[in-house]
PDB file of C-alpha atoms in Angstrom:
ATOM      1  CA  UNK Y   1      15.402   1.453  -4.530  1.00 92.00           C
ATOM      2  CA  UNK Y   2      13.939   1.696  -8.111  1.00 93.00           C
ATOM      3  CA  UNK Y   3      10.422   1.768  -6.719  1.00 93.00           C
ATOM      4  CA  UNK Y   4      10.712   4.651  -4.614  1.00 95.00           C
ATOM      5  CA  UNK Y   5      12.535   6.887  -6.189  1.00 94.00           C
ATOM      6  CA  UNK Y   6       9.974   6.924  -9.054  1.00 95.00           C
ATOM      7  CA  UNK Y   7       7.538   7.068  -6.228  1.00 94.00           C
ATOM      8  CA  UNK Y   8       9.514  10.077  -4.700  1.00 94.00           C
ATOM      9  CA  UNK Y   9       9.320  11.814  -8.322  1.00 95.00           C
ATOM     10  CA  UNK Y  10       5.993  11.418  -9.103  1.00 94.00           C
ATOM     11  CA  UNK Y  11       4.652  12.459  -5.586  1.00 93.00           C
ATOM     12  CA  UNK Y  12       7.389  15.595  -5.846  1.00 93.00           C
ATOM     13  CA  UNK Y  13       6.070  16.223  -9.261  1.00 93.00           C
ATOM     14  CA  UNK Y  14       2.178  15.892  -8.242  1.00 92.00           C
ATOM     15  CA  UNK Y  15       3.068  18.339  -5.472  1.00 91.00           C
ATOM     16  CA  UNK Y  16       4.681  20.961  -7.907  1.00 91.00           C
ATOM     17  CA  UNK Y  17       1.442  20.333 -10.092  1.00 89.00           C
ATOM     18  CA  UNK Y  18      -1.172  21.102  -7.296  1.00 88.00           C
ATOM     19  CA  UNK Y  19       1.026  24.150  -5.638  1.00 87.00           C
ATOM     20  CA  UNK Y  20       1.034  25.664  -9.547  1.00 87.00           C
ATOM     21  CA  UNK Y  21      -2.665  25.219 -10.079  1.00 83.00           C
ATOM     22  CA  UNK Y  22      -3.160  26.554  -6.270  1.00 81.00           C
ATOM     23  CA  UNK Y  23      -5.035  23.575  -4.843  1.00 79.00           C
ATOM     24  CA  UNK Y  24      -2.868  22.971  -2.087  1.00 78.00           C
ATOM     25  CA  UNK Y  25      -2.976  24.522   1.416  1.00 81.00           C
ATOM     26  CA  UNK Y  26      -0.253  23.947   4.529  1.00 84.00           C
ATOM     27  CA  UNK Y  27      -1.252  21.019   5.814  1.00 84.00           C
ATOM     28  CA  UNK Y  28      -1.387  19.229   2.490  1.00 85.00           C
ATOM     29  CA  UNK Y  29       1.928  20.470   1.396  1.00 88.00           C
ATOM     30  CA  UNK Y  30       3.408  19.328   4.534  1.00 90.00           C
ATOM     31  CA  UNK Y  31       1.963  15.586   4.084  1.00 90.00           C
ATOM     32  CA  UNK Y  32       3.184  15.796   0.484  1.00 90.00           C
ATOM     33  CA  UNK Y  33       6.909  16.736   1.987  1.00 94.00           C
ATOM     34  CA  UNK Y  34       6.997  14.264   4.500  1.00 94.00           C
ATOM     35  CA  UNK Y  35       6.059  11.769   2.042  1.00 94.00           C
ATOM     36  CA  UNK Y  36       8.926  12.740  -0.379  1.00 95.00           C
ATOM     37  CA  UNK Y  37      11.271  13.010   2.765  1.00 96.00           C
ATOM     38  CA  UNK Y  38       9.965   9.097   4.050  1.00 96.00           C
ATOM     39  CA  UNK Y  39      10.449   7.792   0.150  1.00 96.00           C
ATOM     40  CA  UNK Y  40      13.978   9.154   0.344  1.00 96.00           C
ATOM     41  CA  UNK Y  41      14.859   7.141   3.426  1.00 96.00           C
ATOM     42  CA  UNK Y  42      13.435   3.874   2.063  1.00 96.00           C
ATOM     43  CA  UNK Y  43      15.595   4.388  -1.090  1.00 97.00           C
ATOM     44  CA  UNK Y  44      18.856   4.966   0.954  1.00 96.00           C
ATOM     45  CA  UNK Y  45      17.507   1.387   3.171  1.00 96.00           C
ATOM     46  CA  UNK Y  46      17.078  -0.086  -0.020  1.00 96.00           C
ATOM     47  CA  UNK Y  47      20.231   0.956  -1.859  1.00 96.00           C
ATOM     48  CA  UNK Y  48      22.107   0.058   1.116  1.00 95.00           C
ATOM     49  CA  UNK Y  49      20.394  -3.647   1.681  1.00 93.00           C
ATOM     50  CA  UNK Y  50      21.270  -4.485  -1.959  1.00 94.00           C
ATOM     51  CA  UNK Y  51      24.534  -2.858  -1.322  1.00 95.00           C
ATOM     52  CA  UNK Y  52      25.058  -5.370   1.702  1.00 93.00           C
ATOM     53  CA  UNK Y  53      25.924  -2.359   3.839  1.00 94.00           C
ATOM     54  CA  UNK Y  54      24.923  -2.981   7.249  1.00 92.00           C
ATOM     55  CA  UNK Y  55      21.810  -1.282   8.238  1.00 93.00           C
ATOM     56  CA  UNK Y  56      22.229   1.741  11.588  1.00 94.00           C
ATOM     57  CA  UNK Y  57      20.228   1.546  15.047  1.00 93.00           C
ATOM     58  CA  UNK Y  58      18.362   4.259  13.206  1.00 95.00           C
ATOM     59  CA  UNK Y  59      17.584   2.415   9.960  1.00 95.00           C
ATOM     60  CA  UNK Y  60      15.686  -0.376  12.072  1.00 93.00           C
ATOM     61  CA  UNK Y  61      13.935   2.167  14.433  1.00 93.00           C
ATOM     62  CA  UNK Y  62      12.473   3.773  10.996  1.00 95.00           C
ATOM     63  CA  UNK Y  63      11.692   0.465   9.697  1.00 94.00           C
ATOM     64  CA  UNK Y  64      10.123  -0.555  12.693  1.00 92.00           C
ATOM     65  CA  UNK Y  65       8.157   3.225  13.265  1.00 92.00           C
ATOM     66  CA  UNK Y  66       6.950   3.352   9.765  1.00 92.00           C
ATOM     67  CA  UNK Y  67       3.016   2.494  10.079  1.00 89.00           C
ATOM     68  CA  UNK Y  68       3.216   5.320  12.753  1.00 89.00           C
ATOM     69  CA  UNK Y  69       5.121   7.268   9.876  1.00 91.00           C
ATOM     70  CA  UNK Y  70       2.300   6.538   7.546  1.00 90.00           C
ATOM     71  CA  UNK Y  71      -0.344   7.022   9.433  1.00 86.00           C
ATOM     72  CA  UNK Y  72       0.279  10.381  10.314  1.00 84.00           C
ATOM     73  CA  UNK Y  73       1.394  11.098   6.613  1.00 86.00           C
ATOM     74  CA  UNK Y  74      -2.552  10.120   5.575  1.00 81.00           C
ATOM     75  CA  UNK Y  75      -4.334  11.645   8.542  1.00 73.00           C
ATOM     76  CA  UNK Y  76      -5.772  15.200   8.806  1.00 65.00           C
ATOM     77  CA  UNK Y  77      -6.343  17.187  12.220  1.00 61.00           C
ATOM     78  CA  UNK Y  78      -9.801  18.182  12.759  1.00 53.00           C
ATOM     79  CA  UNK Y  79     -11.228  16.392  10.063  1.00 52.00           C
ATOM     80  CA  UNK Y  80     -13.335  12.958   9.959  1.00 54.00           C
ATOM     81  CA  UNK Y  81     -14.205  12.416   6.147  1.00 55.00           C
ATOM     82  CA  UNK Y  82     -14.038   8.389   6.503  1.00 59.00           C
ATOM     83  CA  UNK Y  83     -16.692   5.938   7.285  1.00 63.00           C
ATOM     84  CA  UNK Y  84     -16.372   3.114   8.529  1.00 67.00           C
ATOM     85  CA  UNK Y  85     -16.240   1.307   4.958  1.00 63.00           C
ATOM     86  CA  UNK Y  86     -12.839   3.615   4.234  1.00 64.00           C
ATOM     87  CA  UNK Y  87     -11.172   2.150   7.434  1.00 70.00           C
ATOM     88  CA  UNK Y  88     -11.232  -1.265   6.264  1.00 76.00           C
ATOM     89  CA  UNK Y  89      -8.492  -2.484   4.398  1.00 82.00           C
ATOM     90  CA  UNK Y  90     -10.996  -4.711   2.206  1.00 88.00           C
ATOM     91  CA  UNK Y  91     -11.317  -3.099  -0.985  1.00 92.00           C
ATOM     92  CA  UNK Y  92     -12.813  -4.035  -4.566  1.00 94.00           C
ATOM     93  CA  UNK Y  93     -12.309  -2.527  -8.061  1.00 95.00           C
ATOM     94  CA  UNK Y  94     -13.273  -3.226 -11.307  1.00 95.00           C
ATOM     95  CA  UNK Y  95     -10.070  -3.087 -13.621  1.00 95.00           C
ATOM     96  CA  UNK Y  96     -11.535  -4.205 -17.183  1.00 96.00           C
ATOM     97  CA  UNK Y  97     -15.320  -4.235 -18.408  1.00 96.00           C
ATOM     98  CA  UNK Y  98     -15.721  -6.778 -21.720  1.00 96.00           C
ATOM     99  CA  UNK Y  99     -19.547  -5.344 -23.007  1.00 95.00           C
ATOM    100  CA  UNK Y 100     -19.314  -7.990 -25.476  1.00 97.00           C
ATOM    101  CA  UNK Y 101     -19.446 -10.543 -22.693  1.00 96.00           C
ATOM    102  CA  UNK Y 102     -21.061  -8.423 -19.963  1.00 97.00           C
ATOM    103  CA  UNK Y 103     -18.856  -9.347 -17.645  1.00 97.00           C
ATOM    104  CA  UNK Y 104     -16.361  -7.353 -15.441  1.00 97.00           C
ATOM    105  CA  UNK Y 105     -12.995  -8.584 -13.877  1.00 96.00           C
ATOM    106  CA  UNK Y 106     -12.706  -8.087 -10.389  1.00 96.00           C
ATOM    107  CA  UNK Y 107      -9.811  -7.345  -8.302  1.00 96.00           C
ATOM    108  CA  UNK Y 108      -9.856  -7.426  -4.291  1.00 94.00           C
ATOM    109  CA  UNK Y 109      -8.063  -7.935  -1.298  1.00 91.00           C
ATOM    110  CA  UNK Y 110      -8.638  -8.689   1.794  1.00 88.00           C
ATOM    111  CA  UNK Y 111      -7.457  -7.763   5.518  1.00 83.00           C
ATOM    112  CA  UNK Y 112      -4.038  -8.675   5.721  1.00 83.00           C
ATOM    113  CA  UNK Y 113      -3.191 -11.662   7.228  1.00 82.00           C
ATOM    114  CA  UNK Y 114       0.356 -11.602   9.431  1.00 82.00           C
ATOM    115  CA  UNK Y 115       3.372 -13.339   8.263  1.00 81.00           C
ATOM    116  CA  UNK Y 116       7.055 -14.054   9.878  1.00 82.00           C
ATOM    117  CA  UNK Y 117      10.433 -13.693   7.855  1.00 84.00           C
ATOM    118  CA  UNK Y 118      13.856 -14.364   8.804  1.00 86.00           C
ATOM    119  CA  UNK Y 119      16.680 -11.608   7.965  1.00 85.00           C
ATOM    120  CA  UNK Y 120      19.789 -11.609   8.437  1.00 84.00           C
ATOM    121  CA  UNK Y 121      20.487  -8.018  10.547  1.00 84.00           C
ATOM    122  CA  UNK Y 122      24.058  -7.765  11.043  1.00 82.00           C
ATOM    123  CA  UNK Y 123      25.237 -12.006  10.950  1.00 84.00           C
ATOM    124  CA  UNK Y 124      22.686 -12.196  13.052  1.00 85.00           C
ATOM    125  CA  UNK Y 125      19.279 -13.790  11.761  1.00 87.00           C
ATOM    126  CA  UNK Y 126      16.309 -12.090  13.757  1.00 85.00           C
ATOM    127  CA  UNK Y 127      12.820 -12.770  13.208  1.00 86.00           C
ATOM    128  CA  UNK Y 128      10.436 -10.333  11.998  1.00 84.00           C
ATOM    129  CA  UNK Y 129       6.420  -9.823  11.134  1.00 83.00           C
ATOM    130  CA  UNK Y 130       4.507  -7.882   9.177  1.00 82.00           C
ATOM    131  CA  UNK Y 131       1.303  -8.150   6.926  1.00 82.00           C
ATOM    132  CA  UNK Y 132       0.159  -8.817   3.490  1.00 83.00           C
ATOM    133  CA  UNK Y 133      -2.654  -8.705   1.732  1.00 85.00           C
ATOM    134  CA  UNK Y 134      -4.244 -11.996   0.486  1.00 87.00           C
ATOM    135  CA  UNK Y 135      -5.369 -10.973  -3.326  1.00 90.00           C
ATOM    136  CA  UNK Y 136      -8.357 -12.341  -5.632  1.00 93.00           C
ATOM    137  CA  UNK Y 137      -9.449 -11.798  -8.970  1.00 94.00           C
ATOM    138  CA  UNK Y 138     -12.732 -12.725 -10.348  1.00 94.00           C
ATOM    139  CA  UNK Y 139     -15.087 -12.728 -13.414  1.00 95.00           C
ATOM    140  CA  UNK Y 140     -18.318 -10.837 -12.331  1.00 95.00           C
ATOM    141  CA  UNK Y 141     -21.729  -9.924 -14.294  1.00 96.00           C
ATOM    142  CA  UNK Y 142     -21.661  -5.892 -15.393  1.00 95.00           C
ATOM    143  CA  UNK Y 143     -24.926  -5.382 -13.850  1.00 96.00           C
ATOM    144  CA  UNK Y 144     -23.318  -7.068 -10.136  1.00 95.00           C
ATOM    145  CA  UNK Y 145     -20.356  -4.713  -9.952  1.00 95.00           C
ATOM    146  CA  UNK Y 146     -19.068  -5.098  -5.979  1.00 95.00           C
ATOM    147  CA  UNK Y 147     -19.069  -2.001  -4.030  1.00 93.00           C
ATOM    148  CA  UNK Y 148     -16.116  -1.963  -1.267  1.00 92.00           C
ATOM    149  CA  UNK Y 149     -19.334  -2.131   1.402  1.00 92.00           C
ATOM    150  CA  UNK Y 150     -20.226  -5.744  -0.369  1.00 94.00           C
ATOM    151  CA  UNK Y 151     -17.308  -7.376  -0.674  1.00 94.00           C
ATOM    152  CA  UNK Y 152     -16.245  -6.558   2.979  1.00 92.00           C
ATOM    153  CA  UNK Y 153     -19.199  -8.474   3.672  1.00 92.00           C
ATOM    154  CA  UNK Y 154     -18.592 -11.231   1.508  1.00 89.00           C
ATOM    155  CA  UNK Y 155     -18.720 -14.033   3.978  1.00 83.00           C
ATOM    156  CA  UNK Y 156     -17.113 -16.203   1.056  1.00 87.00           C
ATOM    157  CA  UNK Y 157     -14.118 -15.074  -1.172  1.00 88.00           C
ATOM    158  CA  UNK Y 158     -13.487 -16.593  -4.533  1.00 89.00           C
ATOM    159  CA  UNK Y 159     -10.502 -18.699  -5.195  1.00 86.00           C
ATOM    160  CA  UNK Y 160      -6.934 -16.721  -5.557  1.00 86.00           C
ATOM    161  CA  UNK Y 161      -5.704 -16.709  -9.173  1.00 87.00           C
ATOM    162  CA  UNK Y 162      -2.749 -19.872  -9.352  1.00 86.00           C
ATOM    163  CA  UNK Y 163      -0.230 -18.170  -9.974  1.00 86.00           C
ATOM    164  CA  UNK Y 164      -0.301 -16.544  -6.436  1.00 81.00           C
ATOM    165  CA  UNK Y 165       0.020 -19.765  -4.329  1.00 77.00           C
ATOM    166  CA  UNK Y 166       4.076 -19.532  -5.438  1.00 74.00           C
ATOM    167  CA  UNK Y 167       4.669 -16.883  -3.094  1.00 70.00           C
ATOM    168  CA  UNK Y 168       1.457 -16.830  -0.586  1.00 66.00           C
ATOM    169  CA  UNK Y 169       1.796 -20.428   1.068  1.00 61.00           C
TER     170      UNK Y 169
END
């Protein structure tokens, strides 16, 4: 629950920010609001999961909506500003540059890959999927910085750090 109610606060507070400084019209106000109002309902899920409350009929059908939720949140009407680079989930950044060693560290994921978890919904354990996002980090010379464009077409991914094959068997 933690995690999105500092989520809620800082997209609240980002909104209060951008209405102040006047760089927000409707439509972006009303994706900022829906945002805060979908964070809200994740933190009363969350709270009552850890609670061991049992969930509602209405709890699952958000669960089970919310890429629809999302979606819609991120979209604009009328307006195509991605290519088809921005639609992939594939994405590369570079998150510390050592100029003594000219080298960059890498971070990148790929498309997610699907995965199946058992939870227990009401005594009864059910079966559900979802995705998640296989990770990689990576050593790479300054003057070979990947663009998003490259490393989607990276036929052949570095190995994933150690540490992540505790949780990503």
């Amino acid at each position: 629950p933690e995690c999105f109610a500092r989520l809620q606060k800082l997209v609240d507070m980002s909104k209060t920010e951008l209405e102040k400084n006047a760089f927000l019209n409707e439509i972006v106000k009303q994706k900022f609001e829906q945002f805060s109002n979908l964070l809200d309902r994740l933190y009363n899920i969350a709270k009552a999961e850890l609670e061991n409350k049992e969930l509602t009929d209405e709890d699952y059908d958000f669960i089970m909506d919310i890429g629809d939720a999302l979606k819609n949140i991120e979209s604009f009407p009328g307006a195509d500003y991605t290519t088809e680079t921005d639609e992939s989930a594939a994405l590369i950044v570079d998150v510390h540059t050592d100029p003594n060693t000219k080298q960059v560290l890498e971070v990148g994921n790929d498309v997610p890959a699907v995965f199946f978890i058992i939870i227990n919904v009401n005594g009864r354990k059910q079966i559900f999927t979802g995705g998640i996002y296989d990770y990689y980090e990576f050593l790479q010379p300054m003057d070979k910085r990947l663009t998003d464009e490259e490393w989607q077409k990276l036929s052949l991914k570095p190995d994933k750090p150690e540490w992540i094959e505790y949780f990503s068997r």
